[in-house]
Amino acid sequence: MTVSYEALDYRFTVRAPAGVAMAEVHELLAGFAVDADLAGLDEVELADPRFAPAAASALVGTINLRAIGCAAGSLLLHAGGAARDDGRVTILVGSSGSGKSTLTTELVLRGRHYLTDETLCLAADSLRITPFRKPVSLKPGSYPLFPQLRPSQGSLGALDSDRQWLVSPKSLEGGVADVPSLFVPGLLIFPTFEEGADTRAERLSPGQAAYQLGVNTSSLTSVSGRPLAVLASLARRVPAFRLIHNDLAAAADLIAELEQEAG
Amino acid sequence: MNSFPRVFADTQWTEIDGEVLILAGGRLFHLDSNGAEIWALVDGYSTVDQISEMLRTRYGDAAAADVRTLVSTLTDAGALTAEPESMCRIARYVAWTVDESRLVVLIDMRHGRRQVLSASASAVWLAIGAGTPAQKLAEQVSRHFAPVPPDLPEIIADLVQDLRVRGLLEPYAR
């Protein structure tokens, strides 16, 4: 049986080499799975892990690139996203190393719905968010924080563990029911990890937030309509904070407080 | 710094609650409220020195230095161009014509107000409409004066300023 996947508007199947169980591929890509049989699917190939230790990372990277390529016109932020039950999304915007995957993981483990840990896709006109539920990429610095998420030895998610763990969204959410049907921006967080710093949040003006959104956008000029107006609209509507963090639990507690204040 | 900086036609920018976001040459710039004040003065009609002086009067020497730095940075990035002559144009929401007495009759479409310019103001208006740079306006319209008043450039500058304040003229590329 062929399993269909959808990542943003990119629809695909996966071809795996002999010796790799499709069930294992499906476990890793569960966040992209769709029930329906889709037509016109692209095919992505998983390299043989015996000869390509980074095969799973390469597979996920290929899917990311093609999905982003299919989402031209949308606002694509370098961001993680975790939603509350009412569909309002806390958006964690930042470059690699800022802690967005770590914070997203912690928020989801605390009961939020996982949307993405890397690329957040917003419609340029309505700002509605389309989930991009790729496997979470946890870097070695986060391993001690989430020992329970360690992929089992020899699994696809553990193949590249010198560089990252790939964690299936299913492992984080534990079968969350009642997934919201509509996701909208609720809070903008720009995290910065600072060794030894007191965890704190600083309110950003809409102009500062729009600028930070812009520099963390993939191909700003390909956003439909007037890209700066889209950034301004998002920054005006949603409260934005710079989050300086050093302690994961304290940062997640602070985000929860900010979510409450944002309403 | 006697050039007249103005916003390059391809520059995208937007105002956000008193601050400004600019996209030029693939780079993004954020101006806080101080920078936004300078941005509003970069209108193709004032020189860098004049803008600096305006800010120095309001906020002191440091603000004047900020003008030069900001204009230089944004010019290097391609967001601004430095024109050798100042330029402004008739605002897009102004409809106008010339009556049988060669006087300019205009309507400000924002509120439908109609007005008739004097003969000398009409001459200046027509010169601006023909794309004459500010520095050459006096030369262009002097033939309408007999005798030519010695302070004609100042009279024209005051007139242009008045038209700009009333929104009947606007900077280029805005």
Short mmCIF file of C-alpha atoms in Angstrom, two decimals:
data_model
loop_
_atom_site.label_atom_id
_atom_site.label_comp_id
_atom_site.label_asym_id
_atom_site.label_seq_id
_atom_site.Cartn_x
_atom_site.Cartn_y
_atom_site.Cartn_z
CA MET A 1 0.00 0.00 0.00
CA THR A 2 1.27 3.47 -0.88
CA VAL A 3 0.93 6.13 1.77
CA SER A 4 0.21 9.68 0.61
CA TYR A 5 1.73 12.68 2.31
CA GLU A 6 1.11 16.40 2.05
CA ALA A 7 3.50 19.11 3.20
CA LEU A 8 1.96 22.53 2.61
CA ASP A 9 0.89 22.09 -1.03
CA TYR A 10 3.55 19.51 -1.86
CA ARG A 11 2.08 16.03 -2.25
CA PHE A 12 4.31 13.03 -2.33
CA THR A 13 5.01 9.41 -1.59
CA VAL A 14 8.25 7.93 -0.35
CA ARG A 15 10.24 5.13 -1.94
CA ALA A 16 12.38 3.32 0.58
CA PRO A 17 15.21 0.88 -0.11
CA ALA A 18 14.88 -2.80 0.67
CA GLY A 19 15.56 -3.38 4.32
CA VAL A 20 13.74 -0.27 5.55
CA ALA A 21 10.19 -0.93 6.73
CA MET A 22 7.64 1.51 5.36
CA ALA A 23 6.05 1.55 8.79
CA GLU A 24 9.20 3.18 10.10
CA VAL A 25 9.11 5.82 7.36
CA HIS A 26 5.48 6.42 8.12
CA GLU A 27 6.19 6.82 11.81
CA LEU A 28 8.74 9.55 11.04
CA LEU A 29 6.52 11.37 8.54
CA ALA A 30 3.25 10.88 10.42
CA GLY A 31 2.72 14.64 10.62
CA PHE A 32 2.39 14.82 6.84
CA ALA A 33 0.14 11.79 6.38
CA VAL A 34 -3.23 12.19 4.71
CA ASP A 35 -6.03 9.66 4.64
CA ALA A 36 -7.15 10.23 1.08
CA ASP A 37 -5.46 8.72 -1.95
CA LEU A 38 -4.02 11.74 -3.72
CA ALA A 39 -3.42 11.94 -7.43
CA GLY A 40 -0.36 13.26 -9.19
CA LEU A 41 2.05 12.55 -6.39
CA ASP A 42 5.74 13.28 -6.55
CA GLU A 43 8.05 10.60 -5.25
CA VAL A 44 10.84 11.23 -2.77
CA GLU A 45 13.52 8.62 -2.36
CA LEU A 46 15.04 7.58 0.92
CA ALA A 47 18.69 6.71 0.42
CA ASP A 48 19.94 3.43 1.84
CA PRO A 49 20.88 4.12 5.47
CA ARG A 50 23.65 1.50 5.25
CA PHE A 51 25.54 3.77 2.88
CA ALA A 52 24.10 7.18 3.79
CA PRO A 53 23.99 7.73 7.55
CA ALA A 54 22.22 11.06 7.06
CA ALA A 55 19.55 9.48 4.82
CA ALA A 56 16.61 10.48 7.01
CA SER A 57 17.90 14.04 7.45
CA ALA A 58 18.34 14.29 3.69
CA LEU A 59 14.81 12.98 3.13
CA VAL A 60 13.32 15.56 5.49
CA GLY A 61 15.50 18.29 3.96
CA THR A 62 14.29 17.42 0.47
CA ILE A 63 10.65 17.46 1.59
CA ASN A 64 11.21 20.84 3.30
CA LEU A 65 12.69 22.41 0.19
CA ARG A 66 10.01 21.11 -2.14
CA ALA A 67 7.21 22.08 0.23
CA ILE A 68 8.58 25.60 0.55
CA GLY A 69 8.88 25.75 -3.23
CA CYS A 70 5.19 24.90 -3.51
CA ALA A 71 4.15 27.63 -1.10
CA ALA A 72 5.29 30.65 -3.12
CA GLY A 73 3.11 33.66 -2.40
CA SER A 74 2.66 32.79 1.27
CA LEU A 75 4.60 34.39 4.10
CA LEU A 76 7.12 31.73 5.14
CA LEU A 77 8.71 32.46 8.49
CA HIS A 78 11.73 30.74 10.01
CA ALA A 79 9.66 29.84 13.02
CA GLY A 80 8.24 27.19 15.23
CA GLY A 81 4.54 27.14 16.00
CA ALA A 82 2.42 25.65 18.76
CA ALA A 83 -1.33 26.21 19.02
CA ARG A 84 -3.69 26.40 21.91
CA ASP A 85 -7.00 24.54 21.73
CA ASP A 86 -8.75 27.63 20.36
CA GLY A 87 -6.39 27.69 17.36
CA ARG A 88 -4.34 30.71 18.41
CA VAL A 89 -0.72 30.03 17.61
CA THR A 90 2.34 31.06 19.54
CA ILE A 91 4.93 31.75 16.86
CA LEU A 92 8.59 31.33 17.83
CA VAL A 93 10.62 33.24 15.26
CA GLY A 94 14.37 32.93 14.94
CA SER A 95 17.38 31.60 13.14
CA SER A 96 19.08 28.29 13.86
CA GLY A 97 20.35 28.15 17.44
CA SER A 98 17.81 30.59 18.84
CA GLY A 99 15.97 27.76 20.59
CA LYS A 100 12.78 27.67 18.54
CA SER A 101 12.74 23.87 18.14
CA THR A 102 13.49 23.34 21.83
CA LEU A 103 10.81 25.78 22.95
CA THR A 104 8.28 24.44 20.45
CA THR A 105 8.92 20.92 21.73
CA GLU A 106 8.43 22.00 25.34
CA LEU A 107 5.18 23.81 24.53
CA VAL A 108 3.82 20.77 22.70
CA LEU A 109 4.80 18.48 25.56
CA ARG A 110 2.77 20.83 27.76
CA GLY A 111 -0.33 20.26 25.68
CA ARG A 112 -0.18 22.62 22.69
CA HIS A 113 -0.76 21.38 19.17
CA TYR A 114 2.36 21.00 17.05
CA LEU A 115 2.41 23.02 13.82
CA THR A 116 6.08 23.15 12.87
CA ASP A 117 9.54 23.70 14.29
CA GLU A 118 11.08 25.29 11.22
CA THR A 119 8.84 26.95 8.65
CA LEU A 120 5.57 28.62 9.51
CA CYS A 121 3.33 29.26 6.51
CA LEU A 122 0.85 32.16 6.68
CA ALA A 123 -1.58 33.18 3.94
CA ALA A 124 -0.55 36.64 2.75
CA ASP A 125 -4.11 37.97 2.76
CA SER A 126 -5.80 36.38 5.80
CA LEU A 127 -2.71 35.43 7.87
CA ARG A 128 -4.25 31.99 8.42
CA ILE A 129 -1.62 29.41 9.21
CA THR A 130 -1.16 26.11 7.40
CA PRO A 131 0.58 23.51 9.58
CA PHE A 132 3.85 22.07 8.31
CA ARG A 133 4.18 19.11 10.63
CA LYS A 134 7.66 17.93 9.79
CA PRO A 135 9.61 15.76 12.22
CA VAL A 136 11.06 17.91 14.98
CA SER A 137 14.82 18.42 14.65
CA LEU A 138 16.44 18.45 18.06
CA LYS A 139 20.12 19.41 18.27
CA PRO A 140 22.54 17.72 20.70
CA GLY A 141 22.30 20.64 23.13
CA SER A 142 18.64 19.74 23.67
CA TYR A 143 19.15 16.00 24.20
CA PRO A 144 19.49 16.24 28.00
CA LEU A 145 16.28 18.28 28.18
CA PHE A 146 14.17 15.62 26.45
CA PRO A 147 15.66 12.19 27.21
CA GLN A 148 12.21 10.66 26.72
CA LEU A 149 12.25 11.67 23.06
CA ARG A 150 15.45 9.83 22.16
CA PRO A 151 14.68 7.87 18.99
CA SER A 152 15.18 4.14 19.42
CA GLN A 153 18.58 2.88 18.41
CA GLY A 154 18.83 2.10 14.72
CA SER A 155 15.59 3.89 13.86
CA LEU A 156 15.47 6.51 11.10
CA GLY A 157 15.18 9.31 13.65
CA ALA A 158 18.43 8.25 15.34
CA LEU A 159 20.52 7.82 12.20
CA ASP A 160 22.03 11.27 12.30
CA SER A 161 22.20 11.62 16.07
CA ASP A 162 25.66 13.18 16.02
CA ARG A 163 23.91 16.17 14.46
CA GLN A 164 20.22 15.88 15.33
CA TRP A 165 17.41 13.67 16.49
CA LEU A 166 14.40 13.53 14.21
CA VAL A 167 11.33 13.14 16.39
CA SER A 168 7.94 12.25 15.00
CA PRO A 169 5.16 14.70 15.96
CA LYS A 170 3.24 11.65 17.23
CA SER A 171 5.87 11.19 19.93
CA LEU A 172 5.30 14.71 21.22
CA GLU A 173 1.55 14.96 21.16
CA GLY A 174 0.55 11.61 22.57
CA GLY A 175 -2.70 11.39 20.63
CA VAL A 176 -4.14 14.86 21.11
CA ALA A 177 -7.85 14.99 20.32
CA ASP A 178 -9.89 17.85 18.85
CA VAL A 179 -7.30 19.50 16.66
CA PRO A 180 -8.45 23.05 15.83
CA SER A 181 -9.73 23.51 12.31
CA LEU A 182 -8.36 27.03 11.98
CA PHE A 183 -5.00 28.34 13.08
CA VAL A 184 -4.35 32.07 13.50
CA PRO A 185 -1.43 34.03 14.97
CA GLY A 186 -1.83 34.67 18.70
CA LEU A 187 1.59 35.67 20.00
CA LEU A 188 4.96 36.46 18.46
CA ILE A 189 8.06 35.40 20.37
CA PHE A 190 11.62 36.10 19.19
CA PRO A 191 13.77 33.84 21.35
CA THR A 192 17.46 34.35 22.03
CA PHE A 193 19.37 31.80 24.07
CA GLU A 194 21.84 33.52 26.40
CA GLU A 195 24.01 31.44 28.70
CA GLY A 196 23.55 32.53 32.31
CA ALA A 197 20.89 35.13 31.51
CA ASP A 198 17.78 35.68 33.59
CA THR A 199 14.80 34.58 31.54
CA ARG A 200 12.82 37.66 30.59
CA ALA A 201 10.58 39.10 27.90
CA GLU A 202 10.85 42.56 26.34
CA ARG A 203 7.91 44.00 24.42
CA LEU A 204 8.70 44.94 20.83
CA SER A 205 7.07 47.80 18.97
CA PRO A 206 5.14 46.83 15.83
CA GLY A 207 7.95 48.32 13.74
CA GLN A 208 10.61 46.27 15.52
CA ALA A 209 8.49 43.14 15.25
CA ALA A 210 7.83 43.68 11.55
CA TYR A 211 11.55 44.08 10.93
CA GLN A 212 12.38 40.90 12.84
CA LEU A 213 9.67 39.05 10.95
CA GLY A 214 11.10 40.34 7.68
CA VAL A 215 14.67 39.23 8.32
CA ASN A 216 13.35 35.80 9.31
CA THR A 217 11.27 35.37 6.16
CA SER A 218 12.17 33.09 3.26
CA SER A 219 12.24 35.12 0.07
CA LEU A 220 10.33 38.17 1.22
CA THR A 221 9.93 39.48 -2.31
CA SER A 222 7.97 36.40 -3.38
CA VAL A 223 5.18 37.09 -0.88
CA SER A 224 1.93 37.92 -2.69
CA GLY A 225 0.81 41.52 -2.87
CA ARG A 226 2.80 43.99 -0.82
CA PRO A 227 5.20 42.05 1.43
CA LEU A 228 5.85 44.92 3.83
CA ALA A 229 2.13 45.48 4.30
CA VAL A 230 1.75 41.79 5.20
CA LEU A 231 4.52 42.08 7.80
CA ALA A 232 3.00 45.28 9.16
CA SER A 233 -0.44 43.70 9.38
CA LEU A 234 0.89 40.75 11.37
CA ALA A 235 3.01 42.95 13.65
CA ARG A 236 0.09 45.29 14.37
CA ARG A 237 -2.38 42.53 15.16
CA VAL A 238 -0.27 40.31 17.37
CA PRO A 239 1.70 41.23 20.51
CA ALA A 240 5.43 40.61 20.08
CA PHE A 241 8.20 39.97 22.59
CA ARG A 242 11.92 39.33 22.54
CA LEU A 243 12.49 36.37 24.86
CA ILE A 244 15.94 36.08 26.41
CA HIS A 245 16.15 32.61 27.88
CA ASN A 246 18.51 30.29 29.63
CA ASP A 247 16.13 27.99 31.49
CA LEU A 248 13.63 25.99 29.45
CA ALA A 249 10.93 25.60 32.09
CA ALA A 250 11.11 29.28 33.05
CA ALA A 251 10.88 30.28 29.39
CA ALA A 252 7.84 28.04 28.81
CA ASP A 253 6.17 29.40 31.97
CA LEU A 254 6.79 32.94 30.79
CA ILE A 255 5.35 32.18 27.34
CA ALA A 256 2.24 30.76 29.03
CA GLU A 257 1.85 34.02 30.97
CA LEU A 258 2.24 36.06 27.80
CA GLU A 259 -0.35 33.90 26.06
CA GLN A 260 -2.78 34.60 28.88
CA GLU A 261 -2.13 38.35 28.66
CA ALA A 262 -2.56 38.27 24.88
CA GLY A 263 -6.02 36.76 25.47
CA MET B 1 25.75 67.29 1.31
CA ASN B 2 23.98 69.73 -0.98
CA SER B 3 22.24 67.03 -2.95
CA PHE B 4 18.50 66.50 -2.67
CA PRO B 5 17.83 62.97 -1.43
CA ARG B 6 14.55 61.38 -2.39
CA VAL B 7 13.06 57.92 -2.25
CA PHE B 8 14.04 55.76 -5.19
CA ALA B 9 11.00 54.78 -7.26
CA ASP B 10 11.52 51.01 -6.76
CA THR B 11 11.88 51.26 -3.00
CA GLN B 12 9.10 49.56 -1.03
CA TRP B 13 8.31 51.06 2.34
CA THR B 14 5.53 51.22 4.85
CA GLU B 15 4.78 53.19 7.96
CA ILE B 16 3.98 51.22 11.12
CA ASP B 17 2.71 53.17 14.10
CA GLY B 18 5.19 56.01 13.68
CA GLU B 19 8.06 53.79 12.56
CA VAL B 20 9.14 52.86 9.05
CA LEU B 21 10.05 49.59 7.36
CA ILE B 22 11.98 49.80 4.08
CA LEU B 23 12.82 47.10 1.53
CA ALA B 24 15.51 48.05 -0.97
CA GLY B 25 17.92 45.92 -2.95
CA GLY B 26 16.77 42.83 -1.08
CA ARG B 27 17.69 44.38 2.28
CA LEU B 28 15.31 45.35 5.01
CA PHE B 29 15.66 48.45 7.19
CA HIS B 30 13.74 49.49 10.26
CA LEU B 31 13.60 53.15 11.26
CA ASP B 32 12.46 54.02 14.77
CA SER B 33 10.44 57.17 15.38
CA ASN B 34 13.56 59.37 15.08
CA GLY B 35 14.53 57.77 11.78
CA ALA B 36 10.94 58.00 10.59
CA GLU B 37 11.03 61.75 11.20
CA ILE B 38 14.11 62.04 8.99
CA TRP B 39 12.46 59.78 6.38
CA ALA B 40 9.47 62.11 6.22
CA LEU B 41 11.80 65.02 5.47
CA VAL B 42 13.64 63.17 2.68
CA ASP B 43 11.31 64.50 0.06
CA GLY B 44 13.50 65.46 -2.88
CA TYR B 45 12.99 69.10 -2.08
CA SER B 46 15.34 69.64 0.87
CA THR B 47 19.10 69.18 0.87
CA VAL B 48 20.81 66.96 3.42
CA ASP B 49 22.17 70.12 5.02
CA GLN B 50 18.70 71.61 5.27
CA ILE B 51 17.26 68.44 6.82
CA SER B 52 20.18 68.30 9.25
CA GLU B 53 19.59 71.88 10.23
CA MET B 54 15.89 71.25 10.83
CA LEU B 55 16.73 68.33 13.12
CA ARG B 56 19.55 70.23 14.84
CA THR B 57 17.13 73.01 15.69
CA ARG B 58 14.67 70.55 17.19
CA TYR B 59 16.95 68.01 18.89
CA GLY B 60 20.59 69.18 18.85
CA ASP B 61 23.84 68.23 17.14
CA ALA B 62 23.53 64.46 17.54
CA ALA B 63 20.29 64.44 15.57
CA ALA B 64 21.96 66.34 12.74
CA ALA B 65 24.72 63.73 12.57
CA ASP B 66 22.09 60.99 12.46
CA VAL B 67 20.64 62.57 9.32
CA ARG B 68 23.93 62.27 7.45
CA THR B 69 24.50 58.70 8.60
CA LEU B 70 21.00 57.57 7.75
CA VAL B 71 20.87 59.26 4.35
CA SER B 72 24.29 57.85 3.49
CA THR B 73 23.33 54.31 4.56
CA LEU B 74 20.04 54.34 2.68
CA THR B 75 21.61 55.89 -0.41
CA ASP B 76 24.30 53.17 -0.44
CA ALA B 77 21.56 50.56 -0.12
CA GLY B 78 19.69 52.00 -3.08
CA ALA B 79 16.66 53.10 -1.06
CA LEU B 80 17.37 56.78 -1.77
CA THR B 81 18.81 58.62 -4.70
CA ALA B 82 20.71 61.88 -4.38
CA GLU B 83 19.43 64.32 -6.96
CA PRO B 84 21.46 67.38 -7.95
CA GLU B 85 18.23 69.39 -8.19
CA SER B 86 15.15 69.41 -6.05
CA MET B 87 11.95 68.08 -7.53
CA CYS B 88 8.35 68.05 -6.55
CA ARG B 89 5.22 67.45 -8.55
CA ILE B 90 1.53 68.20 -8.57
CA ALA B 91 -0.24 65.90 -6.14
CA ARG B 92 -2.11 63.03 -7.75
CA TYR B 93 -5.43 64.00 -6.21
CA VAL B 94 -5.35 67.50 -7.71
CA ALA B 95 -7.26 68.10 -10.95
CA TRP B 96 -6.45 71.34 -12.71
CA THR B 97 -6.83 73.32 -15.89
CA VAL B 98 -6.04 76.79 -17.27
CA ASP B 99 -8.87 79.24 -17.82
CA GLU B 100 -9.21 81.80 -20.59
CA SER B 101 -7.18 84.30 -18.56
CA ARG B 102 -4.27 81.85 -18.29
CA LEU B 103 -4.97 81.39 -14.62
CA VAL B 104 -4.72 77.91 -13.10
CA VAL B 105 -7.99 76.56 -11.73
CA LEU B 106 -7.58 73.53 -9.52
CA ILE B 107 -9.74 71.18 -7.48
CA ASP B 108 -8.40 69.25 -4.52
CA MET B 109 -10.24 65.93 -4.96
CA ARG B 110 -9.85 65.03 -1.29
CA HIS B 111 -12.53 67.53 -0.32
CA GLY B 112 -13.67 69.04 -3.61
CA ARG B 113 -12.31 72.50 -2.83
CA ARG B 114 -11.79 74.69 -5.90
CA GLN B 115 -9.39 77.56 -6.13
CA VAL B 116 -7.92 79.92 -8.73
CA LEU B 117 -4.24 80.81 -8.53
CA SER B 118 -2.91 84.30 -9.14
CA ALA B 119 -1.09 85.04 -12.40
CA SER B 120 2.37 84.63 -10.86
CA ALA B 121 1.38 81.52 -8.90
CA SER B 122 -0.12 80.10 -12.09
CA ALA B 123 3.19 80.63 -13.87
CA VAL B 124 5.02 78.76 -11.11
CA TRP B 125 2.40 75.99 -11.16
CA LEU B 126 2.73 75.50 -14.91
CA ALA B 127 6.52 75.37 -14.62
CA ILE B 128 6.30 72.72 -11.90
CA GLY B 129 3.79 70.80 -13.98
CA ALA B 130 6.30 70.82 -16.83
CA GLY B 131 8.91 69.20 -14.52
CA THR B 132 11.05 72.26 -13.86
CA PRO B 133 13.46 71.73 -10.93
CA ALA B 134 13.00 74.13 -8.02
CA GLN B 135 16.29 75.91 -8.67
CA LYS B 136 15.21 76.83 -12.15
CA LEU B 137 11.73 78.01 -11.32
CA ALA B 138 12.81 81.64 -10.85
CA GLU B 139 14.53 81.71 -14.20
CA GLN B 140 11.54 80.05 -15.84
CA VAL B 141 8.89 82.39 -14.48
CA SER B 142 10.86 85.67 -14.38
CA ARG B 143 9.48 86.64 -17.76
CA HIS B 144 6.06 86.95 -16.17
CA PHE B 145 7.33 89.76 -13.96
CA ALA B 146 8.12 93.27 -15.10
CA PRO B 147 10.21 94.42 -13.43
CA VAL B 148 11.60 91.23 -11.94
CA PRO B 149 11.64 91.61 -8.15
CA PRO B 150 15.11 91.02 -6.65
CA ASP B 151 13.68 88.58 -4.12
CA LEU B 152 11.88 86.47 -6.74
CA PRO B 153 13.60 83.19 -5.67
CA GLU B 154 12.42 83.74 -2.10
CA ILE B 155 8.90 84.58 -3.24
CA ILE B 156 8.79 81.38 -5.30
CA ALA B 157 10.23 79.31 -2.48
CA ASP B 158 7.54 80.63 -0.12
CA LEU B 159 4.84 79.91 -2.69
CA VAL B 160 6.07 76.37 -3.28
CA GLN B 161 6.30 75.79 0.45
CA ASP B 162 2.73 77.01 0.86
CA LEU B 163 1.50 74.69 -1.90
CA ARG B 164 3.35 71.78 -0.33
CA VAL B 165 1.95 72.47 3.13
CA ARG B 166 -1.54 72.49 1.66
CA GLY B 167 -0.84 69.14 0.00
CA LEU B 168 -1.20 70.47 -3.53
CA LEU B 169 2.36 69.51 -4.36
CA GLU B 170 4.03 66.28 -3.31
CA PRO B 171 7.58 64.99 -3.37
CA TYR B 172 8.70 62.79 -6.21
CA ALA B 173 8.41 59.01 -5.77
CA ARG B 174 6.22 59.22 -2.70
#
